[in-house]
XYZ file of C-alpha atoms in Angstrom:
311
model
C -4.855 -25.692 -9.132
C -8.023 -24.155 -7.668
C -10.173 -27.289 -7.605
C -12.588 -26.077 -10.280
C -14.105 -28.696 -12.549
C -17.304 -29.734 -14.251
C -20.099 -27.223 -14.792
C -18.316 -24.384 -12.976
C -15.181 -24.700 -15.110
C -17.300 -24.891 -18.270
C -19.151 -21.763 -17.186
C -15.887 -19.811 -16.821
C -14.686 -21.195 -20.162
C -17.906 -20.031 -21.799
C -17.581 -16.597 -20.198
C -14.109 -16.100 -21.709
C -14.681 -17.716 -25.108
C -15.968 -16.324 -28.401
C -15.691 -12.661 -27.458
C -15.443 -10.013 -30.164
C -14.737 -6.310 -30.445
C -14.998 -3.492 -32.986
C -14.444 0.249 -33.191
C -17.316 2.635 -33.931
C -16.733 6.260 -35.014
C -19.645 8.482 -36.059
C -21.742 5.509 -37.048
C -19.008 3.758 -39.005
C -17.976 0.389 -37.595
C -14.757 -1.488 -38.158
C -14.572 -5.166 -38.929
C -15.307 -7.449 -36.005
C -12.193 -8.960 -34.448
C -12.185 -11.994 -32.221
C -10.368 -11.814 -28.873
C -7.984 -14.688 -28.281
C -6.761 -13.379 -24.917
C -7.859 -11.222 -22.004
C -11.039 -10.501 -20.115
C -13.762 -7.882 -20.729
C -12.610 -4.412 -19.678
C -14.288 -3.329 -16.459
C -15.938 -6.673 -15.788
C -16.566 -7.845 -12.235
C -14.729 -11.136 -12.759
C -11.819 -9.515 -14.607
C -9.558 -8.772 -11.599
C -10.203 -12.180 -10.029
C -9.522 -14.094 -13.224
C -6.392 -12.060 -13.982
C -5.049 -12.664 -10.468
C -5.680 -16.385 -10.913
C -3.980 -16.318 -14.303
C -0.704 -14.848 -13.005
C -0.689 -16.733 -9.677
C 2.155 -19.078 -10.836
C 4.453 -16.057 -10.510
C 4.449 -16.631 -6.752
C 5.881 -20.147 -7.075
C 8.396 -19.011 -9.675
C 9.767 -16.248 -7.442
C 9.862 -18.534 -4.393
C 11.937 -21.076 -6.302
C 14.779 -18.504 -6.371
C 14.567 -17.931 -2.613
C 13.023 -14.471 -3.051
C 9.875 -12.888 -1.690
C 7.104 -11.256 -3.686
C 3.857 -9.336 -3.367
C 1.241 -8.873 -6.050
C -1.641 -6.470 -6.454
C -3.430 -6.863 -9.794
C -0.698 -6.381 -12.426
C 1.745 -4.803 -9.960
C 4.365 -7.377 -8.935
C 7.035 -6.592 -6.342
C 10.064 -8.812 -5.795
C 12.355 -8.210 -2.834
C 15.205 -9.872 -0.955
C 17.804 -9.296 1.754
C 21.309 -8.682 0.463
C 24.046 -10.910 1.764
C 26.503 -9.041 3.992
C 29.419 -11.147 2.785
C 28.645 -11.318 -0.928
C 25.853 -8.926 -2.011
C 26.617 -9.554 -5.692
C 25.443 -13.160 -5.220
C 22.049 -11.892 -4.045
C 21.819 -9.535 -7.024
C 22.637 -12.441 -9.338
C 19.720 -14.425 -7.894
C 17.461 -11.413 -8.379
C 18.596 -10.921 -11.972
C 18.120 -14.610 -12.785
C 14.632 -14.484 -11.282
C 13.700 -11.384 -13.287
C 14.971 -13.021 -16.471
C 12.826 -16.082 -15.820
C 9.857 -13.858 -15.016
C 10.299 -12.066 -18.320
C 10.227 -15.408 -20.144
C 7.151 -16.581 -18.231
C 5.253 -13.389 -19.043
C 6.261 -13.620 -22.709
C 5.132 -17.268 -22.889
C 1.753 -16.314 -21.446
C 0.947 -13.286 -23.589
C 2.190 -10.643 -21.127
C 5.238 -8.419 -20.913
C 7.371 -6.554 -18.389
C 7.581 -2.831 -19.043
C 11.061 -1.575 -18.022
C 9.937 2.070 -18.236
C 7.440 1.421 -15.444
C 9.825 -0.689 -13.349
C 11.654 0.727 -10.346
C 14.384 -0.566 -8.033
C 15.213 0.694 -4.569
C 17.888 -0.215 -2.037
C 16.694 0.015 1.573
C 19.559 0.614 3.976
C 21.441 3.242 5.935
C 23.115 6.067 3.971
C 26.535 4.653 4.870
C 25.617 1.166 3.672
C 24.086 2.485 0.442
C 27.207 4.519 -0.261
C 29.412 1.480 0.347
C 27.351 -0.675 -2.031
C 27.328 2.033 -4.702
C 31.113 2.350 -4.470
C 31.287 -1.418 -4.855
C 29.582 -1.167 -8.239
C 25.975 -1.874 -7.201
C 24.180 0.972 -8.968
C 21.485 -0.724 -11.063
C 19.565 -3.930 -11.743
C 18.826 -5.397 -15.170
C 15.106 -5.729 -15.912
C 13.990 -7.066 -19.288
C 17.378 -6.200 -20.782
C 17.354 -2.635 -19.423
C 19.543 -1.412 -16.571
C 17.306 0.324 -14.029
C 19.153 2.609 -11.618
C 18.226 2.703 -7.948
C 15.564 5.225 -6.987
C 15.638 7.319 -3.833
C 11.902 6.777 -3.366
C 9.076 4.806 -4.931
C 5.306 4.952 -4.655
C 3.268 1.792 -4.214
C -0.494 1.804 -3.683
C -0.365 5.403 -2.515
C 2.529 4.844 -0.106
C 5.795 6.680 -0.740
C 8.785 4.678 0.468
C 12.187 6.293 0.877
C 15.415 4.321 1.000
C 15.874 4.918 4.757
C 12.221 4.216 5.645
C 11.758 7.529 7.439
C 8.355 8.006 5.698
C 9.065 11.733 5.596
C 8.371 11.864 1.850
C 5.076 10.061 2.386
C 4.029 12.514 5.103
C 4.963 15.483 2.903
C 2.864 14.073 0.050
C -0.129 13.558 2.347
C 0.217 17.076 3.761
C 0.370 18.682 0.307
C -2.697 16.778 -0.863
C -4.680 17.531 2.305
C -3.719 21.221 2.291
C -4.999 21.565 -1.267
C -8.436 20.409 -0.118
C -8.302 22.564 3.011
C -7.773 25.653 0.857
C -10.631 24.615 -1.427
C -12.921 24.028 1.568
C -11.947 27.406 3.005
C -13.188 29.152 -0.144
C -16.688 27.672 0.125
C -16.907 27.499 3.935
C -19.178 30.592 4.294
C -21.760 28.797 2.132
C -21.871 25.683 4.331
C -23.221 24.888 7.742
C -20.906 23.252 10.268
C -22.238 19.719 9.797
C -21.756 19.811 6.025
C -18.279 21.317 6.410
C -17.335 18.578 8.902
C -18.613 15.899 6.527
C -16.555 17.267 3.636
C -13.445 17.602 5.809
C -13.823 14.037 7.047
C -14.234 12.738 3.513
C -11.471 14.706 1.796
C -8.943 15.459 4.547
C -9.235 13.019 7.447
C -9.500 10.129 4.992
C -6.056 11.068 3.666
C -4.642 11.286 7.177
C -6.077 7.844 7.965
C -4.987 6.068 4.786
C -2.069 3.722 5.564
C -1.484 5.573 8.837
C -0.659 2.318 10.663
C 2.815 2.379 9.063
C 3.518 5.627 10.924
C 3.513 3.958 14.332
C 6.584 5.098 16.235
C 7.614 7.426 13.414
C 9.453 10.656 14.086
C 7.870 13.430 16.134
C 8.346 15.772 13.170
C 6.142 13.578 10.962
C 3.377 13.376 13.553
C 3.580 17.141 14.142
C 3.232 17.852 10.406
C 0.126 15.691 10.134
C -1.350 17.149 13.309
C -0.973 20.672 11.938
C -2.985 19.633 8.897
C -5.767 18.225 11.077
C -5.760 21.352 13.247
C -6.037 23.537 10.143
C -8.986 21.482 8.917
C -10.686 21.823 12.298
C -10.277 25.609 12.232
C -11.886 25.805 8.801
C -14.802 23.607 9.863
C -15.450 25.610 13.048
C -15.279 28.957 11.221
C -16.002 31.616 12.445
C -16.061 30.193 16.020
C -12.562 28.729 15.924
C -10.756 30.915 18.477
C -9.923 28.112 20.881
C -7.059 25.677 21.505
C -6.603 22.953 18.920
C -7.314 20.113 21.342
C -10.661 21.691 22.235
C -11.495 22.099 18.537
C -10.797 18.426 17.890
C -12.839 17.453 20.955
C -15.783 19.501 19.753
C -15.680 17.793 16.362
C -15.143 14.338 17.944
C -11.883 13.937 16.004
C -9.105 11.859 17.500
C -5.652 13.485 17.221
C -3.353 11.935 14.625
C -1.266 10.018 17.167
C -4.320 8.287 18.595
C -5.851 7.678 15.182
C -2.750 5.615 14.368
C -3.088 3.624 17.583
C -6.792 3.107 16.916
C -6.091 1.814 13.399
C -3.571 -0.741 14.688
C -5.936 -1.859 17.445
C -8.784 -2.230 14.923
C -6.648 -4.309 12.578
C -5.489 -6.525 15.437
C -9.048 -7.002 16.720
C -10.357 -7.905 13.248
C -7.498 -10.351 12.678
C -8.109 -12.059 16.025
C -11.875 -12.311 15.606
C -12.047 -13.350 11.945
C -8.611 -14.990 11.620
C -8.185 -12.996 8.421
C -6.003 -11.910 6.732
C -3.760 -14.858 7.474
C -0.490 -12.900 7.121
C -1.562 -10.669 10.024
C -3.084 -13.444 12.108
C 0.204 -15.360 12.044
C 1.969 -12.386 13.629
C -0.436 -12.097 16.567
C 0.483 -14.383 19.461
C -1.623 -14.356 22.660
C 0.190 -13.525 25.883
C 0.223 -16.564 28.189
C 2.067 -15.902 31.461
C 3.760 -18.808 33.166
C 1.694 -18.146 36.321
C -1.689 -16.642 37.060
C -1.633 -12.858 36.930
C -4.274 -10.152 36.958
C -3.521 -9.575 33.285
C -4.152 -13.219 32.340
C -7.775 -12.600 31.304
C -7.226 -9.300 29.461
C -6.583 -10.851 26.018
C -3.123 -9.332 25.765
C -0.707 -10.069 22.932
C 3.008 -10.783 22.979
C 5.027 -7.722 21.990
C 7.968 -9.052 19.946
C 11.425 -7.693 20.554
C 12.446 -5.676 17.514
C 15.049 -3.110 16.525
C 14.692 -0.300 14.031
C 18.232 -0.273 12.699
C 19.421 -1.620 9.356
C 21.916 -4.469 9.157
């Protein structure tokens, strides 16, 4: 599948073969047991080899007409429900999950229903209509999992209406905890050290996944901006009696709104220059006007026509 053969394949085989383990407690060792499966815990090659091992999952999910994303052992399967017959879409999803369960079992893995979540993304009216129609859960590994109002994936909290309000609230709570902690020790720090700590512990949280907040509600942006303003006041203590925009300017901090725009521009620039990652590069189409314009040489991109309403 990956084109590995000869010495390289033998090297990987040797790396995974003949491994043993034992338990040691206060100098007493258990019997040595040989490992028939798995990779060394914490090894550099472990994540890469595991990802390669479960890569057939992608083809299996695609064969049912569904989409999937994987990150290590976290597999997400998603689809668009049919407007005419949503139960048919759920049947395809259930069949796919059943086949996935069999594939994992055949390859020494298992699906844990207690760690599985299902969410229906739609308008409140549409969700209510589907619930009244009997769509309240999905069967995973023989267990009916009810729909969740929100789920967390890789640090991102998704709500069923994609308002990202829950995500913003989580970020604000986490950042405010560190602001209060920084405030306690601020008299012991000089301004440069305080700014470094705030950038590391607070601004990093405001920047993480902030590209998804493009064109989000004003309330969400305002909540995040208040957190950044509070951090700036703590850093500039005791000389913080000045407008928030001046405080941010003094610290060379971009406001939240512009940090989001900067992140998107950085991602687009990297994708254009390196052509990676491919899933972003495919979405970026250069703007080519039908006639010569002053903007022809400004490396502009086509802005696709989109709508932010659910079907």
